[in-house]
XYZ file of C-alpha atoms in Angstrom:
582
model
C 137.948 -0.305 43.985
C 135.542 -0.191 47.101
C 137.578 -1.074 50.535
C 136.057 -3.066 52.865
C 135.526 0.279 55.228
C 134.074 2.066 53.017
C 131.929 -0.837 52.327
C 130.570 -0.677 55.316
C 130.058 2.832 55.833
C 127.909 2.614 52.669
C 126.465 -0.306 53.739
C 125.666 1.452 57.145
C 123.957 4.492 55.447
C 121.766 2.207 53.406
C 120.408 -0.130 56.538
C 119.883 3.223 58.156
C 116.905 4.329 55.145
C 115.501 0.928 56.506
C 114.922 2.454 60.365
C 112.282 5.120 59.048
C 108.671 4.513 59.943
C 108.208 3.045 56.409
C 109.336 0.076 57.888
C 107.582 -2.528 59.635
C 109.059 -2.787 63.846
C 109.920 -6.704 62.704
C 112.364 -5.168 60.220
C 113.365 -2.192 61.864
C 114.913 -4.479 64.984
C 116.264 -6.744 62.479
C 118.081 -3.900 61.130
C 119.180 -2.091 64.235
C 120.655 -6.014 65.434
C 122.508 -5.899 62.095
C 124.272 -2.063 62.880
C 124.634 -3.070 66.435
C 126.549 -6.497 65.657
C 130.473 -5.385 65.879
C 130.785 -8.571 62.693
C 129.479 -6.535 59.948
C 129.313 -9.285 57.367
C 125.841 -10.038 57.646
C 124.688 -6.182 57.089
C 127.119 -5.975 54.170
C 125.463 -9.543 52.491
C 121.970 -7.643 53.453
C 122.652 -4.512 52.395
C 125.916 -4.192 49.734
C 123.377 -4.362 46.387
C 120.044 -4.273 45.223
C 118.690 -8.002 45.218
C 118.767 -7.690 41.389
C 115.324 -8.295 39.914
C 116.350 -10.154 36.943
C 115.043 -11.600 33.375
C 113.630 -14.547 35.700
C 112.260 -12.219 38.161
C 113.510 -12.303 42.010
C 115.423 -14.761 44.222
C 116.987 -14.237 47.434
C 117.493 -15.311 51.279
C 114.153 -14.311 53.338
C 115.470 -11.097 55.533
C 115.496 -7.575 56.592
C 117.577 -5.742 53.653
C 118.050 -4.248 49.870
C 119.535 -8.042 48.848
C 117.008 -10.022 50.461
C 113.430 -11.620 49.997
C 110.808 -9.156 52.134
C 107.402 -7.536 51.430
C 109.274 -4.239 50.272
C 111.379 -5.491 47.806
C 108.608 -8.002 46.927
C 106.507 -4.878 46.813
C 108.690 -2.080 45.063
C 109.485 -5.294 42.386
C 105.123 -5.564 42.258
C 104.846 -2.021 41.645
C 107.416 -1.931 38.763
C 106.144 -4.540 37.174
C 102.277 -3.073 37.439
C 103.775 0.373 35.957
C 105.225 -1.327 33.262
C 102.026 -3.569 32.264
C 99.717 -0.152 32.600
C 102.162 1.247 29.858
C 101.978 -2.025 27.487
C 98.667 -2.390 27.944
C 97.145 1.315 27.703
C 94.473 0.553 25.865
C 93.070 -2.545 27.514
C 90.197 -1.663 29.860
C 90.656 -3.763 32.525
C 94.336 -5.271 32.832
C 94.446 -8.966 34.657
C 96.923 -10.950 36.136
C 97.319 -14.662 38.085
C 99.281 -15.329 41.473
C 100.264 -18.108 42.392
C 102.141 -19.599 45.325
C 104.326 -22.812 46.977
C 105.008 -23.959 50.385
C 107.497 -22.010 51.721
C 107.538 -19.851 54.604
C 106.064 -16.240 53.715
C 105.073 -17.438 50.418
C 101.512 -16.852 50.845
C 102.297 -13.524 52.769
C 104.290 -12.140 49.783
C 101.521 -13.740 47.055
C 99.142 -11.198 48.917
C 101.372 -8.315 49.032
C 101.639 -8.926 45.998
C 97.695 -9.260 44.690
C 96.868 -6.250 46.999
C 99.777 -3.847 44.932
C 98.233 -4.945 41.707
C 94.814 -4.355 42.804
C 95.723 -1.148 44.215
C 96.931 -0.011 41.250
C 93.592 -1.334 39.160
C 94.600 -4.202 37.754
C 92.550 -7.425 38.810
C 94.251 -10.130 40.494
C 93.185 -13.963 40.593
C 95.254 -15.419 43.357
C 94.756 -19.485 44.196
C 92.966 -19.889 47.383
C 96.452 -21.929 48.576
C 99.896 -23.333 47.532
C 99.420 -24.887 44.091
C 101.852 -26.325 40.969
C 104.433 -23.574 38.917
C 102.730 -25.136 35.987
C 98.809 -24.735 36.727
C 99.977 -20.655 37.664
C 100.945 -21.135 33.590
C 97.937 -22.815 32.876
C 95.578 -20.054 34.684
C 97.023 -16.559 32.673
C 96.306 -18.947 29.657
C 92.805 -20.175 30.605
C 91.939 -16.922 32.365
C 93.292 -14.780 28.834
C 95.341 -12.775 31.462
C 97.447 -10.185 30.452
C 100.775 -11.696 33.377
C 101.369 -13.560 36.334
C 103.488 -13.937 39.662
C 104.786 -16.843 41.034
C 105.708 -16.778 44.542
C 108.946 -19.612 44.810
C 112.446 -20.552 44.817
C 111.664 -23.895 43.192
C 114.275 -26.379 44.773
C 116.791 -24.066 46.900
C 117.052 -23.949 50.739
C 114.291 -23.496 53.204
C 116.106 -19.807 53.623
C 114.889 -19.081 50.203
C 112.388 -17.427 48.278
C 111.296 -15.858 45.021
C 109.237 -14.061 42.397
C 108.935 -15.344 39.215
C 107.010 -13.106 36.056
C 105.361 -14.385 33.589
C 103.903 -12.936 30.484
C 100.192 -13.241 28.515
C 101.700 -16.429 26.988
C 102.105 -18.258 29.928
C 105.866 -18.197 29.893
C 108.343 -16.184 31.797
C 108.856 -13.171 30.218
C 111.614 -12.330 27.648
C 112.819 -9.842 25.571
C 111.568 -6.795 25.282
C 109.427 -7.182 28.012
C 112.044 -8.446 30.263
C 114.168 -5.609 29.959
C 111.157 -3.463 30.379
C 110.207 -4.505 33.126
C 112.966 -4.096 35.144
C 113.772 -0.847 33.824
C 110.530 0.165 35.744
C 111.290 -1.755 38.877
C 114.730 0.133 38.929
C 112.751 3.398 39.148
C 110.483 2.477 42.047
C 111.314 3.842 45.844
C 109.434 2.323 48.465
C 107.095 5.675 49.171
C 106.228 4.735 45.829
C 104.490 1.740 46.336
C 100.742 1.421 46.734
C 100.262 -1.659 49.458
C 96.798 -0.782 50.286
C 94.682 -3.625 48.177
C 91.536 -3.351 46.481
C 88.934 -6.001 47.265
C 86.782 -5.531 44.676
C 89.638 -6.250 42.477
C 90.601 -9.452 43.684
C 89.252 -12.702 42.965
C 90.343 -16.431 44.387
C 90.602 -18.839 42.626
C 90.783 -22.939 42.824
C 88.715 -26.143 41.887
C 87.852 -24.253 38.806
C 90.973 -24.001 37.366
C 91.842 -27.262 39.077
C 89.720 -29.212 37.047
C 90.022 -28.100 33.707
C 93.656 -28.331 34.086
C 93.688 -31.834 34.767
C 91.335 -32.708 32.244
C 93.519 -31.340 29.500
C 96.428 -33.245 31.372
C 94.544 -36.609 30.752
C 94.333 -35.606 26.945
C 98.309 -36.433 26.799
C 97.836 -40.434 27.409
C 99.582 -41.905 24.365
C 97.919 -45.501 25.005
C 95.242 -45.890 27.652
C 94.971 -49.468 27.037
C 98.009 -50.138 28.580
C 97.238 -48.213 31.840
C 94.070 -50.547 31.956
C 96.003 -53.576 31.670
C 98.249 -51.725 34.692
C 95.963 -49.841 36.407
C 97.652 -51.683 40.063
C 101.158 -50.414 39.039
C 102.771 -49.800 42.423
C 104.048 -46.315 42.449
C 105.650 -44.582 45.484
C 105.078 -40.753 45.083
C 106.707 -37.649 47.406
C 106.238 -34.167 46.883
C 108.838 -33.375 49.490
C 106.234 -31.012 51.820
C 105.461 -29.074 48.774
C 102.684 -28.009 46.244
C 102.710 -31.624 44.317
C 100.369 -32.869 47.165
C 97.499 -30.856 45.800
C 97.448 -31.782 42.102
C 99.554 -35.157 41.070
C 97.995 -37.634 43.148
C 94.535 -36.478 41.440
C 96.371 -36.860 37.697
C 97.727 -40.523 38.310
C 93.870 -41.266 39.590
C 92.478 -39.351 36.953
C 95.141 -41.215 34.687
C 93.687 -44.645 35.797
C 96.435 -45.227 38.320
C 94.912 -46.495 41.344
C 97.899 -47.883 43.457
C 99.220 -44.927 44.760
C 100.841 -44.806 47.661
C 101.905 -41.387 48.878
C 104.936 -40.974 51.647
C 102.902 -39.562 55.201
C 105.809 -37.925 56.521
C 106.129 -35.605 53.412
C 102.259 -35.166 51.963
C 102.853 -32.385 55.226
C 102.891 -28.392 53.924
C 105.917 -27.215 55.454
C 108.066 -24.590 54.112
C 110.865 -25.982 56.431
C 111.403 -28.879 55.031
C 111.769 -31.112 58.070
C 112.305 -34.514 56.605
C 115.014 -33.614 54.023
C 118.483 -32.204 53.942
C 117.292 -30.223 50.549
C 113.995 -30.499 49.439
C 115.783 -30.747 45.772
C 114.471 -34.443 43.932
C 117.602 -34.451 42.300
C 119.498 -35.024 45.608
C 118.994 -38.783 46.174
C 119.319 -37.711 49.713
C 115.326 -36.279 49.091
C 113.918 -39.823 48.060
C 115.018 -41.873 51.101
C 111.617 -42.022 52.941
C 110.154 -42.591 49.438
C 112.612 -45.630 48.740
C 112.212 -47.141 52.017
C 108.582 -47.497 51.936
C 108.782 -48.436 47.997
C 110.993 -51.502 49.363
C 108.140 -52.502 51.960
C 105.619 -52.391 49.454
C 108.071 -53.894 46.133
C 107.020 -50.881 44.181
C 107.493 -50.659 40.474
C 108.576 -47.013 40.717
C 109.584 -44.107 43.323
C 108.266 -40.295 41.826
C 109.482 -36.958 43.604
C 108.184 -33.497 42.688
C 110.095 -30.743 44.047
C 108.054 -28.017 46.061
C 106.807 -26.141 43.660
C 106.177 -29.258 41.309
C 107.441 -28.073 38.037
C 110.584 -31.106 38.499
C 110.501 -34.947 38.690
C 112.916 -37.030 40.627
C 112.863 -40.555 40.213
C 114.445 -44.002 41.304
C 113.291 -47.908 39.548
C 114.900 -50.985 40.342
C 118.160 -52.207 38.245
C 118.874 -55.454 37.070
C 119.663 -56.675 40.083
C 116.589 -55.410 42.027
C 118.509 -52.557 43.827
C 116.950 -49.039 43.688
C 118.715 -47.002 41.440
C 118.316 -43.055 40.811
C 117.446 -41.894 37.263
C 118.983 -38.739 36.564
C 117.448 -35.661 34.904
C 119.473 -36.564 31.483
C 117.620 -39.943 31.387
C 114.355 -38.624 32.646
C 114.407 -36.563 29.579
C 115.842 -39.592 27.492
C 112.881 -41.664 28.548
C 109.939 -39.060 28.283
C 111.384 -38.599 24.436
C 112.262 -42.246 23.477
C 108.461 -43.239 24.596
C 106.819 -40.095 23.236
C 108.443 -40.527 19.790
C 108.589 -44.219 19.870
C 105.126 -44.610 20.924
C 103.573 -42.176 18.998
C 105.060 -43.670 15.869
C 103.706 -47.102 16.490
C 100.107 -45.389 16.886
C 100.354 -43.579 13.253
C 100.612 -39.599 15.284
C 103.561 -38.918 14.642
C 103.917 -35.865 12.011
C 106.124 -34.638 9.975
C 105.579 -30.952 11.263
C 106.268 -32.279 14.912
C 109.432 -31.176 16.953
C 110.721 -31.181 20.272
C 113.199 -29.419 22.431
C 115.979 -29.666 24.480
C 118.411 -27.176 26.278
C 121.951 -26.733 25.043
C 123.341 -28.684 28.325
C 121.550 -31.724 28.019
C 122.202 -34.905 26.452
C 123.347 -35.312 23.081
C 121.778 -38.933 22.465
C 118.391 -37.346 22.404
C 119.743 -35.450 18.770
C 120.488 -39.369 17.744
C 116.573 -40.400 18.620
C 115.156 -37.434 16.791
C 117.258 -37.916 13.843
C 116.768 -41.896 13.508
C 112.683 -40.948 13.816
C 113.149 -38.068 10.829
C 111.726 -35.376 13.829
C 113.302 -32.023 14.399
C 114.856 -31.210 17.484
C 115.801 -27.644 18.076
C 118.578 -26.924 20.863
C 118.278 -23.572 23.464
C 119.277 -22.136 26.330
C 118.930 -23.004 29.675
C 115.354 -22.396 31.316
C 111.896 -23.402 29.884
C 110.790 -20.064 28.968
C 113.088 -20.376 25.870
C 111.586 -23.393 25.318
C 108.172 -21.674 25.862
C 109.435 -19.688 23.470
C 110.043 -22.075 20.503
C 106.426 -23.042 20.368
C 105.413 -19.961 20.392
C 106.988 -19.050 17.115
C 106.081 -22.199 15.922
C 102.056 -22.149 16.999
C 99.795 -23.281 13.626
C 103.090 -24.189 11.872
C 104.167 -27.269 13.570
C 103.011 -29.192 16.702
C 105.359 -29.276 19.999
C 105.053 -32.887 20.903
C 107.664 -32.562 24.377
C 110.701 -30.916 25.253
C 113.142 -31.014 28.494
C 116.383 -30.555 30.570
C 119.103 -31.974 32.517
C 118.062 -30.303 35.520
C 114.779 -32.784 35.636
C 112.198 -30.747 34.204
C 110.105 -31.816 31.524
C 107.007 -30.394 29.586
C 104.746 -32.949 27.841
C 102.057 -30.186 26.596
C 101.843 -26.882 24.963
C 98.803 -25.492 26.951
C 101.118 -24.817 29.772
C 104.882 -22.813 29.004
C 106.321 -24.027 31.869
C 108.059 -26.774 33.170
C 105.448 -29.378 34.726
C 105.857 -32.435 37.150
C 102.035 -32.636 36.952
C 101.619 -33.493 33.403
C 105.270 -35.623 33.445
C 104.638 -37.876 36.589
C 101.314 -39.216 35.038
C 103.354 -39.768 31.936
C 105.815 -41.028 33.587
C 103.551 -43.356 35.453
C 102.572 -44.114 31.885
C 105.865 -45.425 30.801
C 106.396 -47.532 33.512
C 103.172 -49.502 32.546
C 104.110 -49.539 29.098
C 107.389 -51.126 30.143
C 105.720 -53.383 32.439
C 103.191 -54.793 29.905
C 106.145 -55.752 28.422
C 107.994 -57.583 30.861
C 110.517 -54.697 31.710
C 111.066 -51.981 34.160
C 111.978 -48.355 33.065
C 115.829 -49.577 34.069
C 115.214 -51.947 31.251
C 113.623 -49.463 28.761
C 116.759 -47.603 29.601
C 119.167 -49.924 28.708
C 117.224 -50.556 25.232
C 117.761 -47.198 24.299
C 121.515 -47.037 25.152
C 121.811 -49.903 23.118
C 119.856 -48.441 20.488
C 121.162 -45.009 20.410
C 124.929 -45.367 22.603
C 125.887 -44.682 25.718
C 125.957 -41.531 27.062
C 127.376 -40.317 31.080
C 126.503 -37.059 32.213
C 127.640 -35.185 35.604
C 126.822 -32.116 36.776
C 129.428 -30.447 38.891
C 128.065 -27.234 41.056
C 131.067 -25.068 42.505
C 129.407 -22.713 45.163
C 130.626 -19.531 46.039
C 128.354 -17.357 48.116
C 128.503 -13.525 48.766
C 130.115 -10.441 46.727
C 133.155 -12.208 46.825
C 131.759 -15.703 45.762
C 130.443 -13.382 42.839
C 133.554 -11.816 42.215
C 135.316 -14.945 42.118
C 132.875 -16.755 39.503
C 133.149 -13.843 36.852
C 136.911 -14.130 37.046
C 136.673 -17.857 36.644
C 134.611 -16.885 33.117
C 137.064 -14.886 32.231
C 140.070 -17.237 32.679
C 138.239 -19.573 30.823
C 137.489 -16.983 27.743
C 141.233 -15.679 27.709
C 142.386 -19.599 28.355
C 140.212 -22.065 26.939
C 141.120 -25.461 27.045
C 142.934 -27.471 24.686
C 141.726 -30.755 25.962
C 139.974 -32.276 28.285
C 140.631 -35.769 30.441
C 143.083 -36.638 27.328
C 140.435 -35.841 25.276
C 141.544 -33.556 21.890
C 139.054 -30.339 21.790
C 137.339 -29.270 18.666
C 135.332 -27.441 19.173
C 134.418 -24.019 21.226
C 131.363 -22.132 21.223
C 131.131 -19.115 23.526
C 127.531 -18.035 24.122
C 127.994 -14.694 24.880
C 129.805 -13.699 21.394
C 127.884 -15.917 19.755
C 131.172 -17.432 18.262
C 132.095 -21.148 17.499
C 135.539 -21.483 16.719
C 136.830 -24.677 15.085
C 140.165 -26.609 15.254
C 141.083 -24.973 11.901
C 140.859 -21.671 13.784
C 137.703 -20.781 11.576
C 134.624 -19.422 13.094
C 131.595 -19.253 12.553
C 127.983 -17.423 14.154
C 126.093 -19.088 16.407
C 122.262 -18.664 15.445
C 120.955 -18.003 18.666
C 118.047 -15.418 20.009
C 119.933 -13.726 22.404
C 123.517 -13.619 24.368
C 123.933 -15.618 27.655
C 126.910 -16.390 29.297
C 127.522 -19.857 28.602
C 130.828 -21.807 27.289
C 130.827 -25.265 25.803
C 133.488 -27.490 24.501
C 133.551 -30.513 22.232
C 136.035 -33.191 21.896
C 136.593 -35.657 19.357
C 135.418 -38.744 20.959
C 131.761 -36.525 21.585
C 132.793 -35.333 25.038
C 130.816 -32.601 25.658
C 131.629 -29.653 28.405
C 129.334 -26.992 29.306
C 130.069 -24.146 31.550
C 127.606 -21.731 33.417
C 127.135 -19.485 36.313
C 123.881 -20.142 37.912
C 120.926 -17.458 37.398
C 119.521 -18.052 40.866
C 122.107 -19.332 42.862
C 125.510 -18.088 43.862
C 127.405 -21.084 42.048
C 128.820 -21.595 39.035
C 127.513 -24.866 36.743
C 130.140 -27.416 35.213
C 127.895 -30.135 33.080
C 130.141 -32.894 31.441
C 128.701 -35.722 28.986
C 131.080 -38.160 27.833
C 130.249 -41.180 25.715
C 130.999 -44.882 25.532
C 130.374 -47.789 23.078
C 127.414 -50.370 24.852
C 127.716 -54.046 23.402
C 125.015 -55.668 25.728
C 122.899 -55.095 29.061
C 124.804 -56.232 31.428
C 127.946 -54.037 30.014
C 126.188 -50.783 31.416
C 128.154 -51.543 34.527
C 131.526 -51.396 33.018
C 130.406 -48.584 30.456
C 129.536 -46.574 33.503
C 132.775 -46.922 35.559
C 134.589 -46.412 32.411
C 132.591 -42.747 31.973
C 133.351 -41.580 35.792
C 136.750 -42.170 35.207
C 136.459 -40.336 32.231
C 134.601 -37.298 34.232
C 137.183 -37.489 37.398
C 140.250 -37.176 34.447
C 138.062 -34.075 33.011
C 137.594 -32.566 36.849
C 141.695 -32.895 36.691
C 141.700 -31.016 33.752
C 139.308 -28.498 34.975
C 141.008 -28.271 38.601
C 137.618 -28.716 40.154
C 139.019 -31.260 42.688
């Protein structure tokens, strides 16, 4: 075991590689601050590891160092990835790819680091002329018949962060083989090895003509137009938090028939800093408070947020008692199903070949709605590109008619593989109108289908533990919980265990039995008897490790939601207890 001074004597010898001329002067005097500084914890966060380019790509604090977001590891990770497509794609004569970029700070610095390594290495880049959606970067390798793609984000995280996400010819984020061969040849890159000098003739922008056709296809996805006729003055308050929503959604909900949308000033403002928000993260009611105060001057029928690279939706409607409420990811993804299923049944579309998807943390009462409407739901793992990946092996077999998550992304469409806020806010918009030619709001759509398919409470508890020791400290917590796993949970008897990474679900009984699953991840779930559900995950992208809870309840009328809901957080605090995540 490493001691913390010969931590930083390694440490020390790796920032000094980063004083060469190689290095920009920026960096260079970041670096020699960081040797300088008698607290050495900063150089050793900087400097103690490789920021890992993983099977989602890259994500990392902006900074001077081996574990941080910068032009050379943003570069080295470019160049691996263009040695590996060279090799897959030997016999293609000219090798393509799409880059795409958000709002934050450096974003559109790294996106053309990025375009000028690919070009310099012969493969032709199409890079958006500015900041535009996750999902339309998707969209583009699809339209474009391009061979990968980057995208330049870190989603929802901090205004400190940044990121690189790869996708594949599909239009997905890459995974297996590719994943693992990718990163192989990032591993072997040094930064000599990296060719930054671009190639003009190899890059082309792009823009309005991969704007258009995108939204057009986006419009295709209206269940009932009539109804957005009849509601074409539905109030809608929409915020896309300083980020890349500005440049797309607004045109959808027009293009939708929508035209009573009012967009929040303060926030339809590009700025990677965030100013107006704590965390520009829609699931944070915190984010929607400039939305919700101007959607209470104007009596608005619904509040939107995308996050700032618009692949999320955050939403708030008014209860029963006219008070703005928050809709949480779980019944964002209720709603989009209920009405897609629902809706598309009424109209005669719905097929027996159709299915939809939903991640193994998210709520069980979507398997109840699926089941009731004889449609197949298929469960996987967290992150869209295995959802991507389920209609990919099901293309010309059956139709993907919607699939989502608890974390508030949703994907309406199968010509993009990635989550999109584009698509899902003008559906969403949809909804609402549907609800309102009805008499109701989406809080009272809501309530219909708890009453319809039982209640269900979900909480998401995120323990955060930054640095090598915050890393050390979350393994060890997995591995308590594998050697110990809990016999109940909030009084609750446990079942059932499934551990993700063996692939193992052990019963009651003791008997066991295989999980049939693609791949490993390190994920644990329990399940109780009364259809409490416990999921357990450290975080990809984020130092933190993920706690999601659902626990259920029986929902006799409307107006019981109240009591049903106090019941389930006493429920979740009791499980918390259990946990010792006080």
């Amino acid at each position: 075991m490493e001691n913390n001074s010969e931590l930083i004597a390694r440490c020390e010898e790796r920032a000094k590689q980063w004083l060469s001329p190689s290095f920009d002067e920026q960096t260079r005097k970041e670096v020699q601050t960081m040797l300088d500084n008698d607290d050495k914890s900063e150089l050793i966060d900087s400097f103690y590891k490789n920021l890992e380019f993983g099977t989602g790509g890259l994500r990392g604090i902006m900074g001077a160092g081996t574990n941080r977001m910068n032009i050379y590891i943003v570069g080295m990770a470019t160049q691996g990835f263009a040695n590996y497509l060279k090799k897959n794609f030997a016999d293609r004569a000219q090798i393509s790819i799409v880059v795409c970029y958000d709002c934050r700070n450096n974003s559109d610095v790294f996106a053309q680091t990025v375009a000028n390594i690919f070009s310099a290495n012969g493969i032709k880049a199409y890079i958006f002329e500015d900041m535009r959606p996750t999902p339309e970067c998707s969209y583009a390798i699809r339209k474009l018949k391009c061979q990968a793609g980057v995208n330049v984000t870190a989603s929802h995280n901090p205004k400190e962060y940044n990121g690189y996400k790869a996708y594949w010819e599909d239009g997905a984020q890459v995974l297996a083989p590719h994943d693992a061969g990718i990163i192989e040849e990032v591993n072997k890159v040094k930064i000599e090895d990296v060719k930054f000098e671009g190639n003009k003739e190899l890059i082309q922008v792009i823009g309005e003509d991969i704007d258009r056709p995108y939204l057009e296809e986006i419009k295709t996805l209206s269940i009932d137009p009539e109804v957005i006729k009849r509601q074409h003055d539905l109030k809608i308050v929409y915020t896309p938090l300083h980020g890349t929503g500005m440049t797309m959604i607004p045109r959808s909900l027009k293009y939708w028939g929508f035209d009573n949308v009012h967009c929040v000033k303060e926030q339809m403002v590009k700025d990677g800093n965030f100013p107006t928000v704590v965390s520009p993260n829609p699931e944070n009611g915190e984010a929607l408070t400039l939305a919700i105060r101007d959607a209470k001057e104007l009596d608005a029928d619904i509040v939107m947020a995308s996050d700032p690279d618009a692949d999320r939706v955050g939403m708030a409607c008014k209860n029963d008692k006219g008070e703005w409420v928050l809709i949480n990811g779980n019944q964002t993804c209720l709603l989009f199903l209920y009405y897609i299923i629902t809706n598309r049944k009424n109209k005669g579309l719905l097929k027996p070949s159709d299915f939809i998807v939903k991640t193994i943390v998210t709520t069980e009462v979507i398997k109840k709605i699926a089941d009731k409407n004889h449609i197949e739901m298929r469960d996987c793992y967290t992150g869209f590109k295995w959802i991507a990946r389920e209609i990919r092996i099901s293309e010309g077999k059956q139709q993907y008619i919607g699939g989502g998550e608890e974390s508030y992304g949703f994907l309406a469409e199968d010509f993009v593989r990635d989550k999109d806020a584009v698509s899902a806010m003008s559906l969403l918009a949809e909804i609402c109108a549907y609800a309102k030619d009805q008499g109701k709001t989406l809080y009272d759509l809501l309530m219909d289908i708890y009453l319809e398919y039982g209640f269900s409470k979900e909480f998401t508890i995120n323990v955060v533990r930054p640095g090598k020791a915050g890393a050390d400290e979350i393994k060890q917590m997995m591995t308590n919980f594998r050697n110990n796993p809990p016999k109940e949970l909030g009084g609750s008897k446990v079942v059932l265990w499934k551990d993700y990474e063996t692939l193992e679900a052990t019963h009651e009984d003791g008997s066991k039995q295989k999980l049939d699953m693609p791949a490993t991840s390190n994920v644990l779930q329990w399940f109780c008897d009364d259809g409490t559900k416990v999921s357990v995950r450290p975080s990809g992208t984020e130092p933190k490790i993920k706690f999601y809870i659902e626990v259920k309840g029986k929902m006799n009328c409307a107006s019981c939601y109240t009591r049903c809901d106090k019941d389930g957080a006493d429920k979740i605090a009791a499980i918390k207890k259990s946990l010792d995540l006080n």
